[in-house]
Amino acid sequence: MLRAHLVALLLTLAAPVMAAAPLRVDGRFLKDEHGRVVILHGVNYSQRGKSAPYTSWQSREHFAQIAGWGFNSVRYVVQWAAIEPEPGTIDEAYLDDVERALAWARDHDLHVLVDMHQDVWCEVFGGNGAPKWAAVDDLVEPNKILSPWWKNYFTREVIASFTRFFKDDNLQSHYAKAWQAVARRAAKYPNVVGYDLMNEPFPGRSLPWWFESHALSRFHEKVGVAIRAVHPGAVEVACDEVDNDCD
C-alpha cells in the first residue's frame, strides 16, 4: 500500500501543469481541467513592511524570476487599508495595480492565492492590514510600539480593535465589500485560485475555542458570500486562530 501511494505521488509530481489554467476543488485536492492533482508550491509576494506605498515596488520581472525558480504559484498580499482608505471609498487605482500584478502572474503561468493580510491589526499599531478608521485608537496616547512586533497583539488597543471587529456587523460588512471589490477584478483571471479571507485572525478578548466556532465562523461565511457573488467556484481559505490551520 505504501509503495502504491509513493508511485501515485511520483506520477502526480511528474505531470507538470504547463499553464495556470483554472483549478477546482475535488475533496481534499485541487485538480486541473484534466483531473490531475495540482500541488501548489510558491512564495508570498509582498514588500517587507506590507505598508504604504503598497504597489510601487511591484514589477513584471519579479514574476518571471519566481517562475524561473521553479515555483508555480504566489500568495499575493492585499491590504484592507489600501482597498478602502476611507469608509465606503474603494481605491480603484490600487485595484488597477492589483489587477496588473495578477496579469503578470498569468503571463508567467503562476497560480495566485489572494491574501487579505494583517499583522497586529493595522499600521498605527506597528503592523498592517486594516485602515486606521477601523481601529480602536483612543485608549493610549501616544501609541507605544513594542519589540519584537508580535508583542503588540497584547496591547490594549489591538485587543480592543479585534474584539470590536468580530462583534461589529457594520465593520465586517465594510471588510466583505472590500473583498468583493478585489474578487470582482480577480475573477477575470483564470490563474486566480482563490482567496485567503484573513491572515492569522486574533480573538481579542474572546476565548479561542468560542471565537473559532462562533464569531470567526460567522465572519468567514459572511465574507465568503460576498466573494461567491462575484467569483463563484473560487477557493476560500479560512484560517483559525489557535494554530493557524487553514481549511
PDB file of C-alpha atoms in Angstrom:
ATOM      1  CA  MET A   1       0.000   0.000   0.000  1.00  0.00           C
ATOM      2  CA  LEU A   2       2.833   2.411   0.864  1.00  0.00           C
ATOM      3  CA  ARG A   3       4.530   1.620  -2.450  1.00  0.00           C
ATOM      4  CA  ALA A   4       1.300   2.358  -4.336  1.00  0.00           C
ATOM      5  CA  HIS A   5       0.958   5.725  -2.585  1.00  0.00           C
ATOM      6  CA  LEU A   6       4.572   6.619  -3.421  1.00  0.00           C
ATOM      7  CA  VAL A   7       4.082   5.701  -7.084  1.00  0.00           C
ATOM      8  CA  ALA A   8       0.911   7.812  -7.251  1.00  0.00           C
ATOM      9  CA  LEU A   9       2.728  10.757  -5.691  1.00  0.00           C
ATOM     10  CA  LEU A  10       5.623  10.473  -8.157  1.00  0.00           C
ATOM     11  CA  LEU A  11       3.215  10.335 -11.096  1.00  0.00           C
ATOM     12  CA  THR A  12       1.449  13.450  -9.802  1.00  0.00           C
ATOM     13  CA  LEU A  13       4.719  15.333  -9.478  1.00  0.00           C
ATOM     14  CA  ALA A  14       5.835  14.124 -12.896  1.00  0.00           C
ATOM     15  CA  ALA A  15       2.806  15.656 -14.624  1.00  0.00           C
ATOM     16  CA  PRO A  16       3.552  19.386 -14.595  1.00  0.00           C
ATOM     17  CA  VAL A  17       0.863  21.937 -15.385  1.00  0.00           C
ATOM     18  CA  MET A  18       2.146  23.895 -18.367  1.00  0.00           C
ATOM     19  CA  ALA A  19      -0.150  26.884 -17.865  1.00  0.00           C
ATOM     20  CA  ALA A  20      -2.008  28.322 -14.892  1.00  0.00           C
ATOM     21  CA  ALA A  21      -5.431  27.120 -16.046  1.00  0.00           C
ATOM     22  CA  PRO A  22      -8.444  27.213 -13.696  1.00  0.00           C
ATOM     23  CA  LEU A  23      -8.354  24.758 -10.810  1.00  0.00           C
ATOM     24  CA  ARG A  24     -11.259  23.148  -8.976  1.00  0.00           C
ATOM     25  CA  VAL A  25     -11.640  21.597  -5.552  1.00  0.00           C
ATOM     26  CA  ASP A  26     -12.222  17.841  -5.518  1.00  0.00           C
ATOM     27  CA  GLY A  27     -12.364  16.524  -1.972  1.00  0.00           C
ATOM     28  CA  ARG A  28      -9.052  17.417  -0.344  1.00  0.00           C
ATOM     29  CA  PHE A  29      -7.314  18.249  -3.604  1.00  0.00           C
ATOM     30  CA  LEU A  30      -7.028  20.917  -6.258  1.00  0.00           C
ATOM     31  CA  LYS A  31      -7.384  19.474  -9.748  1.00  0.00           C
ATOM     32  CA  ASP A  32      -6.867  20.854 -13.227  1.00  0.00           C
ATOM     33  CA  GLU A  33      -9.133  20.541 -16.263  1.00  0.00           C
ATOM     34  CA  HIS A  34      -7.725  17.054 -16.966  1.00  0.00           C
ATOM     35  CA  GLY A  35      -8.480  15.771 -13.470  1.00  0.00           C
ATOM     36  CA  ARG A  36      -4.855  15.815 -12.345  1.00  0.00           C
ATOM     37  CA  VAL A  37      -3.996  16.766  -8.767  1.00  0.00           C
ATOM     38  CA  VAL A  38      -2.088  20.064  -8.718  1.00  0.00           C
ATOM     39  CA  ILE A  39       0.337  20.728  -5.870  1.00  0.00           C
ATOM     40  CA  LEU A  40       0.961  24.426  -5.433  1.00  0.00           C
ATOM     41  CA  HIS A  41       4.439  25.477  -4.351  1.00  0.00           C
ATOM     42  CA  GLY A  42       5.218  29.155  -4.226  1.00  0.00           C
ATOM     43  CA  VAL A  43       6.115  32.263  -2.282  1.00  0.00           C
ATOM     44  CA  ASN A  44       4.491  35.259  -0.623  1.00  0.00           C
ATOM     45  CA  TYR A  45       4.524  38.313  -2.852  1.00  0.00           C
ATOM     46  CA  SER A  46       4.746  41.480  -0.736  1.00  0.00           C
ATOM     47  CA  GLN A  47       7.297  44.008   0.360  1.00  0.00           C
ATOM     48  CA  ARG A  48       8.786  43.512   3.797  1.00  0.00           C
ATOM     49  CA  GLY A  49       6.747  46.113   5.672  1.00  0.00           C
ATOM     50  CA  LYS A  50       3.422  45.319   3.952  1.00  0.00           C
ATOM     51  CA  SER A  51       2.626  49.022   4.280  1.00  0.00           C
ATOM     52  CA  ALA A  52       2.338  52.131   2.111  1.00  0.00           C
ATOM     53  CA  PRO A  53       3.395  52.596  -0.631  1.00  0.00           C
ATOM     54  CA  TYR A  54       1.538  49.388  -1.355  1.00  0.00           C
ATOM     55  CA  THR A  55       2.312  48.651  -5.005  1.00  0.00           C
ATOM     56  CA  SER A  56       5.004  50.987  -6.376  1.00  0.00           C
ATOM     57  CA  TRP A  57       7.688  48.323  -5.847  1.00  0.00           C
ATOM     58  CA  GLN A  58       5.903  45.644  -7.933  1.00  0.00           C
ATOM     59  CA  SER A  59       7.465  44.537 -11.212  1.00  0.00           C
ATOM     60  CA  ARG A  60       6.761  42.123 -14.053  1.00  0.00           C
ATOM     61  CA  GLU A  61      10.329  40.885 -13.662  1.00  0.00           C
ATOM     62  CA  HIS A  62       9.550  39.591 -10.167  1.00  0.00           C
ATOM     63  CA  PHE A  63       7.037  37.116 -11.599  1.00  0.00           C
ATOM     64  CA  ALA A  64       9.477  35.998 -14.279  1.00  0.00           C
ATOM     65  CA  GLN A  65      12.033  35.363 -11.545  1.00  0.00           C
ATOM     66  CA  ILE A  66       9.563  33.418  -9.368  1.00  0.00           C
ATOM     67  CA  ALA A  67       8.609  31.214 -12.320  1.00  0.00           C
ATOM     68  CA  GLY A  68      12.290  30.827 -13.190  1.00  0.00           C
ATOM     69  CA  TRP A  69      12.952  29.458  -9.707  1.00  0.00           C
ATOM     70  CA  GLY A  70      10.530  26.633 -10.478  1.00  0.00           C
ATOM     71  CA  PHE A  71       7.547  27.842  -8.444  1.00  0.00           C
ATOM     72  CA  ASN A  72       4.019  27.591  -9.830  1.00  0.00           C
ATOM     73  CA  SER A  73       2.139  29.958  -7.516  1.00  0.00           C
ATOM     74  CA  VAL A  74       2.238  33.106  -5.414  1.00  0.00           C
ATOM     75  CA  ARG A  75       0.315  34.191  -2.337  1.00  0.00           C
ATOM     76  CA  TYR A  76      -0.434  37.762  -3.336  1.00  0.00           C
ATOM     77  CA  VAL A  77      -0.882  40.109  -0.357  1.00  0.00           C
ATOM     78  CA  VAL A  78      -3.536  42.835  -0.376  1.00  0.00           C
ATOM     79  CA  GLN A  79      -4.461  45.287   2.376  1.00  0.00           C
ATOM     80  CA  TRP A  80      -7.876  46.451   3.542  1.00  0.00           C
ATOM     81  CA  ALA A  81      -6.283  49.845   4.278  1.00  0.00           C
ATOM     82  CA  ALA A  82      -5.242  50.146   0.636  1.00  0.00           C
ATOM     83  CA  ILE A  83      -8.586  48.970  -0.762  1.00  0.00           C
ATOM     84  CA  GLU A  84     -10.840  51.138   1.435  1.00  0.00           C
ATOM     85  CA  PRO A  85      -8.747  54.009   2.841  1.00  0.00           C
ATOM     86  CA  GLU A  86     -11.908  55.872   3.914  1.00  0.00           C
ATOM     87  CA  PRO A  87     -15.282  54.331   4.847  1.00  0.00           C
ATOM     88  CA  GLY A  88     -17.171  53.465   1.676  1.00  0.00           C
ATOM     89  CA  THR A  89     -14.393  54.676  -0.640  1.00  0.00           C
ATOM     90  CA  ILE A  90     -12.783  51.973  -2.794  1.00  0.00           C
ATOM     91  CA  ASP A  91      -9.405  52.929  -4.234  1.00  0.00           C
ATOM     92  CA  GLU A  92      -9.808  51.837  -7.851  1.00  0.00           C
ATOM     93  CA  ALA A  93      -6.252  52.908  -8.692  1.00  0.00           C
ATOM     94  CA  TYR A  94      -4.928  50.433  -6.121  1.00  0.00           C
ATOM     95  CA  LEU A  95      -7.123  47.714  -7.620  1.00  0.00           C
ATOM     96  CA  ASP A  96      -5.721  48.592 -11.061  1.00  0.00           C
ATOM     97  CA  ASP A  97      -2.267  47.816  -9.664  1.00  0.00           C
ATOM     98  CA  VAL A  98      -3.528  44.562  -8.133  1.00  0.00           C
ATOM     99  CA  GLU A  99      -5.063  43.553 -11.445  1.00  0.00           C
ATOM    100  CA  ARG A 100      -1.834  44.357 -13.263  1.00  0.00           C
ATOM    101  CA  ALA A 101       0.071  42.018 -10.934  1.00  0.00           C
ATOM    102  CA  LEU A 102      -2.481  39.245 -11.485  1.00  0.00           C
ATOM    103  CA  ALA A 103      -1.960  39.629 -15.227  1.00  0.00           C
ATOM    104  CA  TRP A 104       1.812  39.405 -14.822  1.00  0.00           C
ATOM    105  CA  ALA A 105       1.353  36.215 -12.817  1.00  0.00           C
ATOM    106  CA  ARG A 106      -0.922  34.825 -15.540  1.00  0.00           C
ATOM    107  CA  ASP A 107       1.615  35.682 -18.224  1.00  0.00           C
ATOM    108  CA  HIS A 108       4.203  33.605 -16.347  1.00  0.00           C
ATOM    109  CA  ASP A 109       1.864  30.652 -15.709  1.00  0.00           C
ATOM    110  CA  LEU A 110       1.635  31.310 -11.969  1.00  0.00           C
ATOM    111  CA  HIS A 111      -1.440  30.465  -9.930  1.00  0.00           C
ATOM    112  CA  VAL A 112      -2.451  33.108  -7.385  1.00  0.00           C
ATOM    113  CA  LEU A 113      -3.985  32.896  -3.929  1.00  0.00           C
ATOM    114  CA  VAL A 114      -5.014  36.412  -2.904  1.00  0.00           C
ATOM    115  CA  ASP A 115      -4.409  37.027   0.804  1.00  0.00           C
ATOM    116  CA  MET A 116      -6.094  39.799   2.808  1.00  0.00           C
ATOM    117  CA  HIS A 117      -3.195  40.343   5.163  1.00  0.00           C
ATOM    118  CA  GLN A 118      -2.984  41.739   8.661  1.00  0.00           C
ATOM    119  CA  ASP A 119      -0.401  41.760  11.419  1.00  0.00           C
ATOM    120  CA  VAL A 120      -1.379  43.377  14.759  1.00  0.00           C
ATOM    121  CA  TRP A 121      -4.429  44.846  13.015  1.00  0.00           C
ATOM    122  CA  CYS A 122      -3.103  47.998  11.321  1.00  0.00           C
ATOM    123  CA  GLU A 123      -0.185  50.318  10.651  1.00  0.00           C
ATOM    124  CA  VAL A 124      -0.959  52.665  13.537  1.00  0.00           C
ATOM    125  CA  PHE A 125      -0.035  49.833  15.937  1.00  0.00           C
ATOM    126  CA  GLY A 126       3.186  48.969  14.117  1.00  0.00           C
ATOM    127  CA  GLY A 127       1.569  46.359  11.894  1.00  0.00           C
ATOM    128  CA  ASN A 128      -0.504  46.317   8.727  1.00  0.00           C
ATOM    129  CA  GLY A 129      -3.902  45.421   7.355  1.00  0.00           C
ATOM    130  CA  ALA A 130      -6.939  47.411   8.453  1.00  0.00           C
ATOM    131  CA  PRO A 131      -7.444  51.124   7.781  1.00  0.00           C
ATOM    132  CA  LYS A 132      -6.975  53.459  10.724  1.00  0.00           C
ATOM    133  CA  TRP A 133     -10.692  54.288  10.799  1.00  0.00           C
ATOM    134  CA  ALA A 134     -11.390  50.626  11.674  1.00  0.00           C
ATOM    135  CA  ALA A 135      -9.066  50.681  14.710  1.00  0.00           C
ATOM    136  CA  VAL A 136      -9.728  51.480  18.362  1.00  0.00           C
ATOM    137  CA  ASP A 137      -7.041  54.128  18.705  1.00  0.00           C
ATOM    138  CA  ASP A 138      -8.185  56.262  21.627  1.00  0.00           C
ATOM    139  CA  LEU A 139      -7.185  54.215  24.698  1.00  0.00           C
ATOM    140  CA  VAL A 140      -3.472  55.008  24.891  1.00  0.00           C
ATOM    141  CA  GLU A 141      -1.749  58.251  23.932  1.00  0.00           C
ATOM    142  CA  PRO A 142       0.750  58.176  22.376  1.00  0.00           C
ATOM    143  CA  ASN A 143       0.860  54.676  20.906  1.00  0.00           C
ATOM    144  CA  LYS A 144       3.793  52.637  22.139  1.00  0.00           C
ATOM    145  CA  ILE A 145       5.184  50.157  19.617  1.00  0.00           C
ATOM    146  CA  LEU A 146       6.743  47.110  21.255  1.00  0.00           C
ATOM    147  CA  SER A 147       9.573  44.892  20.051  1.00  0.00           C
ATOM    148  CA  PRO A 148       9.504  42.199  18.833  1.00  0.00           C
ATOM    149  CA  TRP A 149       6.488  43.140  16.735  1.00  0.00           C
ATOM    150  CA  TRP A 150       4.201  40.273  17.824  1.00  0.00           C
ATOM    151  CA  LYS A 151       4.046  41.622  21.393  1.00  0.00           C
ATOM    152  CA  ASN A 152       1.774  44.373  20.094  1.00  0.00           C
ATOM    153  CA  TYR A 153      -1.022  41.805  19.789  1.00  0.00           C
ATOM    154  CA  PHE A 154      -1.358  42.025  23.566  1.00  0.00           C
ATOM    155  CA  THR A 155      -1.656  45.798  23.857  1.00  0.00           C
ATOM    156  CA  ARG A 156      -4.986  47.288  24.964  1.00  0.00           C
ATOM    157  CA  GLU A 157      -5.825  48.924  21.660  1.00  0.00           C
ATOM    158  CA  VAL A 158      -5.010  45.953  19.442  1.00  0.00           C
ATOM    159  CA  ILE A 159      -7.063  43.632  21.658  1.00  0.00           C
ATOM    160  CA  ALA A 160      -9.908  46.168  21.625  1.00  0.00           C
ATOM    161  CA  SER A 161      -9.721  46.530  17.834  1.00  0.00           C
ATOM    162  CA  PHE A 162     -10.049  42.793  17.202  1.00  0.00           C
ATOM    163  CA  THR A 163     -12.752  42.416  19.843  1.00  0.00           C
ATOM    164  CA  ARG A 164     -14.855  45.195  18.315  1.00  0.00           C
ATOM    165  CA  PHE A 165     -14.368  43.998  14.730  1.00  0.00           C
ATOM    166  CA  PHE A 166     -15.624  40.478  15.374  1.00  0.00           C
ATOM    167  CA  LYS A 167     -18.711  41.853  17.135  1.00  0.00           C
ATOM    168  CA  ASP A 168     -19.467  44.697  14.705  1.00  0.00           C
ATOM    169  CA  ASP A 169     -21.610  43.742  11.702  1.00  0.00           C
ATOM    170  CA  ASN A 170     -21.073  47.131  10.080  1.00  0.00           C
ATOM    171  CA  LEU A 171     -17.266  46.845  10.132  1.00  0.00           C
ATOM    172  CA  GLN A 172     -17.463  43.295   8.818  1.00  0.00           C
ATOM    173  CA  SER A 173     -19.740  44.492   6.007  1.00  0.00           C
ATOM    174  CA  HIS A 174     -17.098  47.036   5.016  1.00  0.00           C
ATOM    175  CA  TYR A 175     -14.473  44.271   5.039  1.00  0.00           C
ATOM    176  CA  ALA A 176     -16.691  41.979   2.949  1.00  0.00           C
ATOM    177  CA  LYS A 177     -17.340  44.731   0.404  1.00  0.00           C
ATOM    178  CA  ALA A 178     -13.598  45.415   0.183  1.00  0.00           C
ATOM    179  CA  TRP A 179     -13.055  41.727  -0.534  1.00  0.00           C
ATOM    180  CA  GLN A 180     -15.831  41.798  -3.107  1.00  0.00           C
ATOM    181  CA  ALA A 181     -14.160  44.706  -4.898  1.00  0.00           C
ATOM    182  CA  VAL A 182     -10.961  42.646  -5.133  1.00  0.00           C
ATOM    183  CA  ALA A 183     -12.722  39.445  -6.209  1.00  0.00           C
ATOM    184  CA  ARG A 184     -14.723  41.259  -8.889  1.00  0.00           C
ATOM    185  CA  ARG A 185     -11.436  42.256 -10.524  1.00  0.00           C
ATOM    186  CA  ALA A 186      -9.660  38.956  -9.853  1.00  0.00           C
ATOM    187  CA  ALA A 187     -12.476  36.797 -11.248  1.00  0.00           C
ATOM    188  CA  LYS A 188     -11.377  37.774 -14.764  1.00  0.00           C
ATOM    189  CA  TYR A 189      -8.097  35.872 -14.334  1.00  0.00           C
ATOM    190  CA  PRO A 190      -8.237  32.065 -14.618  1.00  0.00           C
ATOM    191  CA  ASN A 191      -4.947  31.758 -12.728  1.00  0.00           C
ATOM    192  CA  VAL A 192      -6.564  33.129  -9.534  1.00  0.00           C
ATOM    193  CA  VAL A 193      -7.259  30.030  -7.462  1.00  0.00           C
ATOM    194  CA  GLY A 194      -8.991  31.753  -4.572  1.00  0.00           C
ATOM    195  CA  TYR A 195      -8.818  33.926  -1.501  1.00  0.00           C
ATOM    196  CA  ASP A 196      -7.259  33.732   1.977  1.00  0.00           C
ATOM    197  CA  LEU A 197     -10.019  35.526   3.909  1.00  0.00           C
ATOM    198  CA  MET A 198      -7.852  36.900   6.753  1.00  0.00           C
ATOM    199  CA  ASN A 199      -4.277  36.189   7.676  1.00  0.00           C
ATOM    200  CA  GLU A 200      -3.940  34.908  11.256  1.00  0.00           C
ATOM    201  CA  PRO A 201      -7.183  36.151  12.832  1.00  0.00           C
ATOM    202  CA  PHE A 202      -6.859  37.051  16.517  1.00  0.00           C
ATOM    203  CA  PRO A 203      -9.684  36.603  19.071  1.00  0.00           C
ATOM    204  CA  GLY A 204      -9.167  39.779  21.096  1.00  0.00           C
ATOM    205  CA  ARG A 205     -10.873  39.238  24.462  1.00  0.00           C
ATOM    206  CA  SER A 206     -12.830  36.153  23.325  1.00  0.00           C
ATOM    207  CA  LEU A 207     -11.938  32.633  24.423  1.00  0.00           C
ATOM    208  CA  PRO A 208     -10.207  30.980  21.452  1.00  0.00           C
ATOM    209  CA  TRP A 209     -12.463  27.913  21.213  1.00  0.00           C
ATOM    210  CA  TRP A 210     -15.625  30.049  21.369  1.00  0.00           C
ATOM    211  CA  PHE A 211     -14.145  32.547  18.942  1.00  0.00           C
ATOM    212  CA  GLU A 212     -13.452  29.924  16.289  1.00  0.00           C
ATOM    213  CA  SER A 213     -16.791  28.145  16.498  1.00  0.00           C
ATOM    214  CA  HIS A 214     -18.936  31.289  16.699  1.00  0.00           C
ATOM    215  CA  ALA A 215     -17.517  34.709  15.798  1.00  0.00           C
ATOM    216  CA  LEU A 216     -14.877  33.545  13.319  1.00  0.00           C
ATOM    217  CA  SER A 217     -17.078  31.019  11.526  1.00  0.00           C
ATOM    218  CA  ARG A 218     -19.831  33.647  11.076  1.00  0.00           C
ATOM    219  CA  PHE A 219     -17.265  36.101   9.753  1.00  0.00           C
ATOM    220  CA  HIS A 220     -15.875  33.569   7.270  1.00  0.00           C
ATOM    221  CA  GLU A 221     -19.358  32.803   5.984  1.00  0.00           C
ATOM    222  CA  LYS A 222     -20.226  36.484   5.576  1.00  0.00           C
ATOM    223  CA  VAL A 223     -17.069  37.214   3.594  1.00  0.00           C
ATOM    224  CA  GLY A 224     -17.481  34.016   1.587  1.00  0.00           C
ATOM    225  CA  VAL A 225     -20.989  35.007   0.493  1.00  0.00           C
ATOM    226  CA  ALA A 226     -19.682  38.371  -0.746  1.00  0.00           C
ATOM    227  CA  ILE A 227     -16.880  36.723  -2.732  1.00  0.00           C
ATOM    228  CA  ARG A 228     -19.032  33.966  -4.213  1.00  0.00           C
ATOM    229  CA  ALA A 229     -21.448  36.608  -5.526  1.00  0.00           C
ATOM    230  CA  VAL A 230     -18.774  37.834  -7.954  1.00  0.00           C
ATOM    231  CA  HIS A 231     -16.414  34.834  -8.240  1.00  0.00           C
ATOM    232  CA  PRO A 232     -18.379  31.603  -7.880  1.00  0.00           C
ATOM    233  CA  GLY A 233     -16.268  28.491  -7.608  1.00  0.00           C
ATOM    234  CA  ALA A 234     -13.209  30.213  -6.189  1.00  0.00           C
ATOM    235  CA  VAL A 235     -11.403  28.556  -3.288  1.00  0.00           C
ATOM    236  CA  GLU A 236     -11.914  30.252   0.086  1.00  0.00           C
ATOM    237  CA  VAL A 237      -9.125  29.673   2.613  1.00  0.00           C
ATOM    238  CA  ALA A 238     -10.354  30.123   6.174  1.00  0.00           C
ATOM    239  CA  CYS A 239      -7.660  30.093   8.872  1.00  0.00           C
ATOM    240  CA  ASP A 240      -8.366  29.510  12.544  1.00  0.00           C
ATOM    241  CA  GLU A 241      -6.714  31.266  15.482  1.00  0.00           C
ATOM    242  CA  VAL A 242      -5.324  28.604  17.783  1.00  0.00           C
ATOM    243  CA  ASP A 243      -2.748  27.068  15.442  1.00  0.00           C
ATOM    244  CA  ASN A 244      -3.477  28.919  12.181  1.00  0.00           C
ATOM    245  CA  ASP A 245      -4.657  25.756  10.443  1.00  0.00           C
ATOM    246  CA  CYS A 246      -6.396  26.652   7.186  1.00  0.00           C
ATOM    247  CA  ASP A 247      -9.347  24.899   5.510  1.00  0.00           C
TER     248      ASP A 247
END
